[in-house]
Amino acid sequence: MFTGIFKDTSVRILITFMIVLCILSSLVLPDWMQNNFMYGLSRGLAILGLMLLWRTNLVSFGHALYYGFGAYAVALCQKYFGITDILLRFAIAVIAAGLLGFCLGFILRKYREIFFAMLSLAFSMVLYGLLAKAEFLGSTDGMSISPSTLLGMELTRQYLFYLITFFVICAAISIQAYLRSTLGHLTTAIQDNEIRVEYLGYSVQKAIHIKYVMSACLAGGAGGLMAASLGQVDPDSMVNWNVSGELVFITIMSGWGNILAPFIGAIIFEFIRTYAFEWAPQAWAAIVGGTLLAIIFFFPGGIWSVIEKVFNYGKKKDVK
Amino acid sequence: MHPFLLPFWSIKMQFWATVLLDGLTYASYLFIVSLGLTIIFGVMKILNVAHGSFYAWGAYTSAFAIGFITDNDLSEALFLPAILISAILVGVVLGYVIERFILRKMYNQDIHLIVLATFGVFLIFEDLIIITFGVDPYLPYQPAMMLGWVDIVGLNRGVYQLSLILLASIVAFVCWYGLTKTKWGKLLQSVIYDREISVAMGIDVTKVYVVTFIGGAILGALGGAYVAPTTSVSPGFAIDLVVLSFAVVVIGGMGSIPGALIGSLIVGILRAFAVHQAPILELFVVFAVMAIVLIIRPEGLFAPPKPRKI
Amino acid sequence: MSNDTVLKASDLNKSFSGIVAAKDINVSITQGEIVGIIGANGAGKTVFVNMITGYLKPTSGKIEFLGEDITGIEPRNATHIGLCRSFQISQVFMTMSVKQNLMIAMSLSKKSGKALLDPIADEEISKECDKILELYKIIDQSDNIVSTLSQGIRKLLDIAMAVVGNPKVILLDEPTSGVSVEEKFGIMDIVIAALKQTETSVLFVEHDMEIVERYVDRVIAFYQGEIICDAPPKEALSDKKVIEYVLGH
């Protein structure tokens, strides 16, 4: 599956960029910038997951379900098992969300378009409803998370940063390997002609299910990392429907042509948010709304389509 | 409690009476709002997230008007007209602006993008509320105060809250009458049933869209405007309601008007039941039903009849 | 051409809420045979093809493929065991190139399980695809996006994709429908020549009698859900019932 993956241009650019980022962050970057990159990269994982679904014409209006589930899994594992190791936390977030996605996937893989979107919304609101009212989980105040450790040792913010870039690289490489494989090509094929795929011998529902689980794992991982970075989880900032909406917004803003797109988009989003809060704190929602409309009307391919044009990048996967 | 009823009354019946009464009240404003949402979907095939904006703006405008009346010692008889006019004003202005400048440009686009565009609109209008009305909550309790309280089946409830049920009934009747007995109503039903044939029959669908959207907006605003005196109106007021009205519309059937009625009743009563019996389940139960309906009968309980295409 | 029966339909029946679409169908196909299926619209040809390939489940009856009972099989499993079909309206991937279409088809047929996660750009598979593209004479169109190509080329691609797994039996559903008159014979020549090379049994549904006459060993005629004739072309096309109910004279 991974043969020759390091020869892939996008992968090389990603790794280079991450290394440069790590160096800059240890030497030069101010704290607030480092935070933005951390949040952007973490969230980028969720966006990568949504991008996978988008390429099969499936839009989940409830992906905050996995994002929040991963985050709360980390919080609960600390509360009841005292787990603070970052590697374990990430693994728990990914696996928990993946299992949930696996179960719900059996139902969701039968639906398309608006029904898929609405059903995913409904599932996410079911979780929200539970978390928002559950006293023992902190209801709307949420739960706090103590700083992570690494293999028993204290983990500084700087090293958390390095680890996040590492997780991002691992995830992105896996997804890129998937996208250039036969199964990955079924993505576009299914969107193009489901009947043909069935008659070529592969179950469309199974392909969608696999993809759905992958996107759930990614979103869960994102939630877990955010929880570790923020030190706090609560339903309104991680599970509510407007969080799902925000995730989809970033997906559209980023574009879906390449594995780099989600991370670029998510990082830009964090920076816009920082600047918006500084200059026009009351207008944040309007800025998001306005940008969303601008993208839908003027840049339907997202930021990535602009980058493609400017650098003549053209990263379509060839099957020569 | 009337002496005649005493031997038949029990704690259990008291509980169910409470659930029914409160459930009907919830259902009433849910119905008014969801009706607008489902009609917009039925005619235009758009899931309008910005419906929450109509609700919020209706509430704020009505709160503002009530405050104005109170501060200037004007007659209390002006409350009701103020509320109704707020609703109509918000519905017409916001409805027209959104349809003309955003939706009209998007009719042949991917349905997901349209929903997201309405989400963007919702966010913008949420911020405009803060800019226009500030962040402090409004408490326009005066009309509710004016109508006082009443004892009904052993429960003490505000008359104003109960009048919500009356309003919803009036809206339901007007809607039923309008749709089945008037020419305009029949036009609307035709477009809901099959847009292509309606166009082929010479119906000006664009005009129908504008009128429908504004009508739906007025209903959304009316829900907010009338509810305002019973609660505190603050930013984020509409967030929970948007997704609850989606649940109502999905459960009842997207585009179905009787569906909006049944959906609101189901959601309203479920909520009331949960609130009084197991508060932890209040939101969970509504969305669980939404999920179950989507799984078992995706078109909803009362899906409008679909024409056979071949 | 051997005499082994590859496909056998026994007493197939299909009704849709009271309407009988297929009645007592009995068909037997041997290896390498080329069989033409004719009949007026609604006579039951497509219902028959759909039952054989798993798109529809027969109300009663049995379908055997290479001796095994495959009644009620799922389309994707039919493909795996060597029973494939092409479509009346070409079902191809419009947004991809001809080569890409075939690569996906070939990869799905040659790989399974974990191997599906290997890169699709595979030397071996690419060469095999090129062979098929040459056989079907569309190798010059390899890099063109399908949505820009003519119906004739799409048809050839549709059939090429159906044969990647070297199926024992292929059902062609109206292979020349939608294709211009000039292209019809050209396409059928290519297709039949290619399929004869692999000794694949062919059933094709067709309305054009010239085509039927030219290429088939045998004709099966349908009328109102039943088979009214099953004989070599010369016999079949001069059969009284066929002339009345199918040819419409």
XYZ file of N, CA and C in Angstrom, chain A residues 54 57-59 61 107 111 113-115 117-123 125-130 132-136 240-242 245-246 248-249 252 281-290 292-293 296-297 300, chain B residues 41 47 49 101-102 105-106 109-113 115-124 126-127 130-131 135 238-240 242-243 246 250 254 279-284 287-288 290-292 294-296 298-299:
306
model
N -16.579 14.357 0.657
C -17.029 15.313 -0.356
C -16.732 14.799 -1.749
N -19.367 12.966 -3.211
C -20.620 13.708 -3.198
C -21.439 13.458 -1.934
N -20.744 13.165 -0.833
C -21.448 13.005 0.433
C -21.014 14.130 1.359
N -21.997 14.848 1.896
C -21.673 15.917 2.820
C -22.261 15.558 4.172
N -23.397 16.739 7.644
C -23.699 17.925 8.431
C -23.594 17.611 9.912
N -25.692 2.080 8.810
C -26.949 2.738 8.487
C -26.720 3.800 7.415
N -27.656 5.771 2.454
C -28.308 7.021 2.091
C -27.421 7.913 1.263
N -27.147 12.128 -0.563
C -27.608 13.512 -0.630
C -28.219 14.001 0.673
N -29.393 14.612 0.541
C -29.934 15.345 1.676
C -30.241 14.419 2.853
N -30.564 13.150 2.557
C -30.884 12.239 3.655
C -29.644 11.866 4.434
N -27.061 13.811 4.719
C -26.728 15.009 5.476
C -27.594 15.135 6.724
N -28.903 14.958 6.567
C -29.818 15.125 7.691
C -29.628 14.052 8.749
N -29.382 12.829 8.295
C -29.216 11.738 9.262
C -27.939 11.940 10.065
N -26.867 12.382 9.388
C -25.633 12.623 10.137
C -25.840 13.774 11.118
N -26.650 14.764 10.712
C -26.964 15.849 11.639
C -27.716 15.310 12.845
N -28.696 14.459 12.565
C -29.511 13.919 13.659
C -28.639 13.151 14.656
N -27.754 12.297 14.159
C -26.887 11.526 15.063
C -26.033 12.450 15.917
N -26.687 15.488 16.806
C -27.488 16.183 17.796
C -27.944 15.248 18.912
N -28.037 13.968 18.612
C -28.355 13.004 19.665
C -27.238 13.035 20.712
N -25.984 13.026 20.223
C -24.866 13.092 21.159
C -24.866 14.427 21.896
N -25.127 15.498 21.149
C -25.151 16.811 21.777
C -26.181 16.846 22.893
N -27.368 16.324 22.569
C -28.440 16.308 23.555
C -28.019 15.601 24.827
N -27.336 14.470 24.672
C -26.889 13.721 25.843
C -25.845 14.501 26.626
N -25.093 17.724 26.580
C -25.491 19.020 27.106
C -26.281 18.896 28.400
N -26.942 17.763 28.579
C -27.781 17.614 29.762
C -27.173 16.710 30.825
N -26.077 16.058 30.476
C -25.523 15.092 31.413
C -24.693 15.782 32.480
N -25.206 15.806 33.706
C -24.514 16.488 34.799
C -23.136 15.895 35.040
N -23.048 14.561 35.005
C -21.785 13.928 35.362
C -20.712 14.147 34.306
N -21.999 20.696 18.845
C -23.234 21.306 18.360
C -23.253 21.462 16.847
N -24.459 21.671 16.307
C -24.591 21.647 14.850
C -23.813 22.761 14.172
N -23.629 23.887 14.869
C -22.879 24.948 14.200
C -21.377 24.629 14.114
N -21.278 22.722 11.022
C -21.377 23.675 9.928
C -20.045 24.336 9.660
N -19.349 24.670 10.757
C -18.045 25.321 10.605
C -17.073 24.390 9.917
N -17.732 22.007 7.803
C -18.045 21.929 6.373
C -17.610 23.209 5.678
N -17.790 24.339 6.364
C -17.369 25.608 5.795
C -15.883 25.581 5.471
N -15.139 23.537 2.382
C -15.408 24.221 1.126
C -14.386 25.302 0.869
N -14.301 42.021 16.911
C -14.725 40.850 17.681
C -16.197 40.492 17.544
N -17.054 41.514 17.353
C -18.473 41.205 17.253
C -18.856 40.652 15.902
N -17.942 40.791 14.940
C -18.348 40.459 13.576
C -17.859 39.102 13.123
N -17.361 38.292 14.023
C -16.782 37.010 13.641
C -17.755 36.141 12.843
N -18.966 35.988 13.351
C -19.934 35.143 12.651
C -20.225 35.697 11.261
N -20.342 37.022 11.177
C -20.619 37.639 9.884
C -19.474 37.408 8.916
N -18.246 37.452 9.443
C -17.094 37.209 8.571
C -17.120 35.788 8.029
N -17.411 34.835 8.901
C -17.499 33.445 8.442
C -18.601 33.314 7.402
N -19.764 33.911 7.723
C -20.889 33.824 6.802
C -20.572 34.475 5.471
N -19.988 35.673 5.550
C -19.651 36.386 4.332
C -18.639 35.621 3.490
N -18.115 32.435 3.517
C -18.784 31.251 2.977
C -19.524 31.607 1.696
N -20.278 32.689 1.735
C -21.018 33.102 0.545
C -20.066 33.463 -0.585
N -18.763 30.315 -2.164
C -19.767 29.610 -2.957
C -19.992 30.312 -4.281
N -19.999 31.656 -4.241
C -20.287 32.369 -5.473
C -19.079 32.547 -6.378
N -15.752 28.486 -6.162
C -16.340 27.208 -5.762
C -15.334 26.081 -5.554
N -39.375 24.439 1.804
C -38.756 23.244 1.232
C -39.647 22.623 0.176
N -33.487 23.693 2.036
C -33.520 23.610 3.487
C -32.920 24.911 4.005
N -31.540 27.240 6.413
C -30.985 27.424 7.755
C -31.266 28.841 8.240
N -31.209 38.447 -3.410
C -29.786 38.621 -3.603
C -28.948 37.363 -3.434
N -29.504 36.369 -2.766
C -28.711 35.165 -2.564
C -29.334 33.964 -3.281
N -29.773 33.453 -7.193
C -28.597 33.143 -7.991
C -28.183 31.694 -7.869
N -28.884 30.945 -7.023
C -28.368 29.620 -6.723
C -29.309 28.477 -7.066
N -27.998 25.145 -8.359
C -26.765 24.623 -7.779
C -27.023 23.388 -6.932
N -25.910 22.764 -6.533
C -25.956 21.596 -5.669
C -26.708 21.918 -4.369
N -27.584 21.017 -3.964
C -28.418 21.308 -2.802
C -27.590 21.539 -1.545
N -26.440 20.872 -1.428
C -25.608 21.079 -0.242
C -25.098 22.511 -0.189
N -24.720 23.038 -1.382
C -24.198 24.394 -1.407
C -25.280 25.396 -1.028
N -27.814 24.887 1.028
C -27.984 24.832 2.478
C -26.854 25.589 3.160
N -25.621 25.386 2.659
C -24.487 26.081 3.265
C -24.587 27.588 3.065
N -25.087 28.002 1.898
C -25.252 29.434 1.676
C -26.246 29.998 2.689
N -27.339 29.272 2.942
C -28.307 29.776 3.925
C -27.682 29.777 5.321
N -26.758 28.856 5.564
C -26.040 28.858 6.837
C -25.196 30.118 6.941
N -24.525 30.468 5.833
C -23.733 31.690 5.811
C -24.592 32.915 6.079
N -25.762 32.942 5.451
C -26.689 34.051 5.665
C -27.101 34.122 7.137
N -27.393 32.970 7.712
C -27.784 32.916 9.111
C -26.706 33.534 9.994
N -25.439 33.160 9.740
C -24.343 33.697 10.546
C -24.258 35.215 10.426
N -24.406 35.695 9.200
C -24.318 37.142 9.001
C -25.423 37.846 9.772
N -27.023 36.839 12.346
C -26.809 36.730 13.790
C -25.958 37.894 14.282
N -24.886 38.172 13.511
C -24.034 39.289 13.899
C -24.734 40.625 13.737
N -26.475 41.635 16.784
C -25.651 42.226 17.837
C -25.364 43.686 17.520
N -25.090 43.951 16.253
C -24.791 45.323 15.868
C -26.015 46.209 16.042
N -25.732 43.378 22.852
C -25.614 42.030 23.398
C -26.486 41.771 24.621
N -31.747 31.792 18.541
C -32.348 30.926 17.523
C -31.604 29.625 17.288
N -30.426 29.508 17.837
C -29.590 28.355 17.484
C -30.259 27.023 17.789
N -30.809 26.884 18.976
C -31.480 25.618 19.294
C -32.702 25.408 18.437
N -33.394 26.403 15.369
C -33.154 26.031 13.976
C -33.144 24.518 13.840
N -32.361 23.894 14.684
C -32.186 22.459 14.511
C -33.414 21.693 15.007
N -35.791 21.782 12.152
C -35.359 20.794 11.158
C -35.885 19.411 11.565
N -38.322 17.112 9.325
C -37.880 15.784 8.884
C -38.854 14.712 9.349
N -40.654 16.363 4.744
C -40.194 17.650 4.228
C -41.110 18.120 3.095
N -35.241 14.911 32.573
C -34.679 16.097 31.902
C -33.430 15.807 31.100
N -32.666 14.803 31.483
C -31.429 14.525 30.763
C -31.716 14.136 29.315
N -32.953 13.639 29.094
C -33.263 13.164 27.741
C -33.898 14.210 26.842
N -34.056 15.437 27.379
C -34.856 16.425 26.653
C -34.503 16.569 25.183
N -33.232 16.802 24.884
C -32.873 16.983 23.478
C -32.654 15.638 22.795
N -32.074 14.738 23.558
C -31.755 13.420 23.023
C -32.972 12.765 22.379
N -34.030 14.180 18.868
C -33.158 13.827 17.758
C -33.089 12.332 17.523
N -33.312 11.574 18.580
C -33.365 10.127 18.388
C -34.548 9.781 17.497
N -35.902 11.777 15.327
C -35.534 12.265 13.996
C -34.699 11.220 13.261
N -33.719 10.669 13.955
C -32.857 9.651 13.347
C -33.673 8.419 12.974
N -34.548 7.995 13.888
C -35.336 6.791 13.627
C -36.248 6.978 12.415
N -35.760 8.986 9.920
C -34.919 9.013 8.730
C -34.505 7.614 8.311
N -34.303 6.754 9.281
C -33.857 5.403 8.956
C -35.013 4.568 8.420
N -36.166 4.667 9.100
C -37.272 3.799 8.722
C -38.060 4.358 7.551
N -37.498 7.627 5.329
C -36.738 8.853 5.101
C -37.572 10.031 4.609
N -38.656 9.766 3.906
C -39.420 10.896 3.389
C -40.231 11.553 4.493
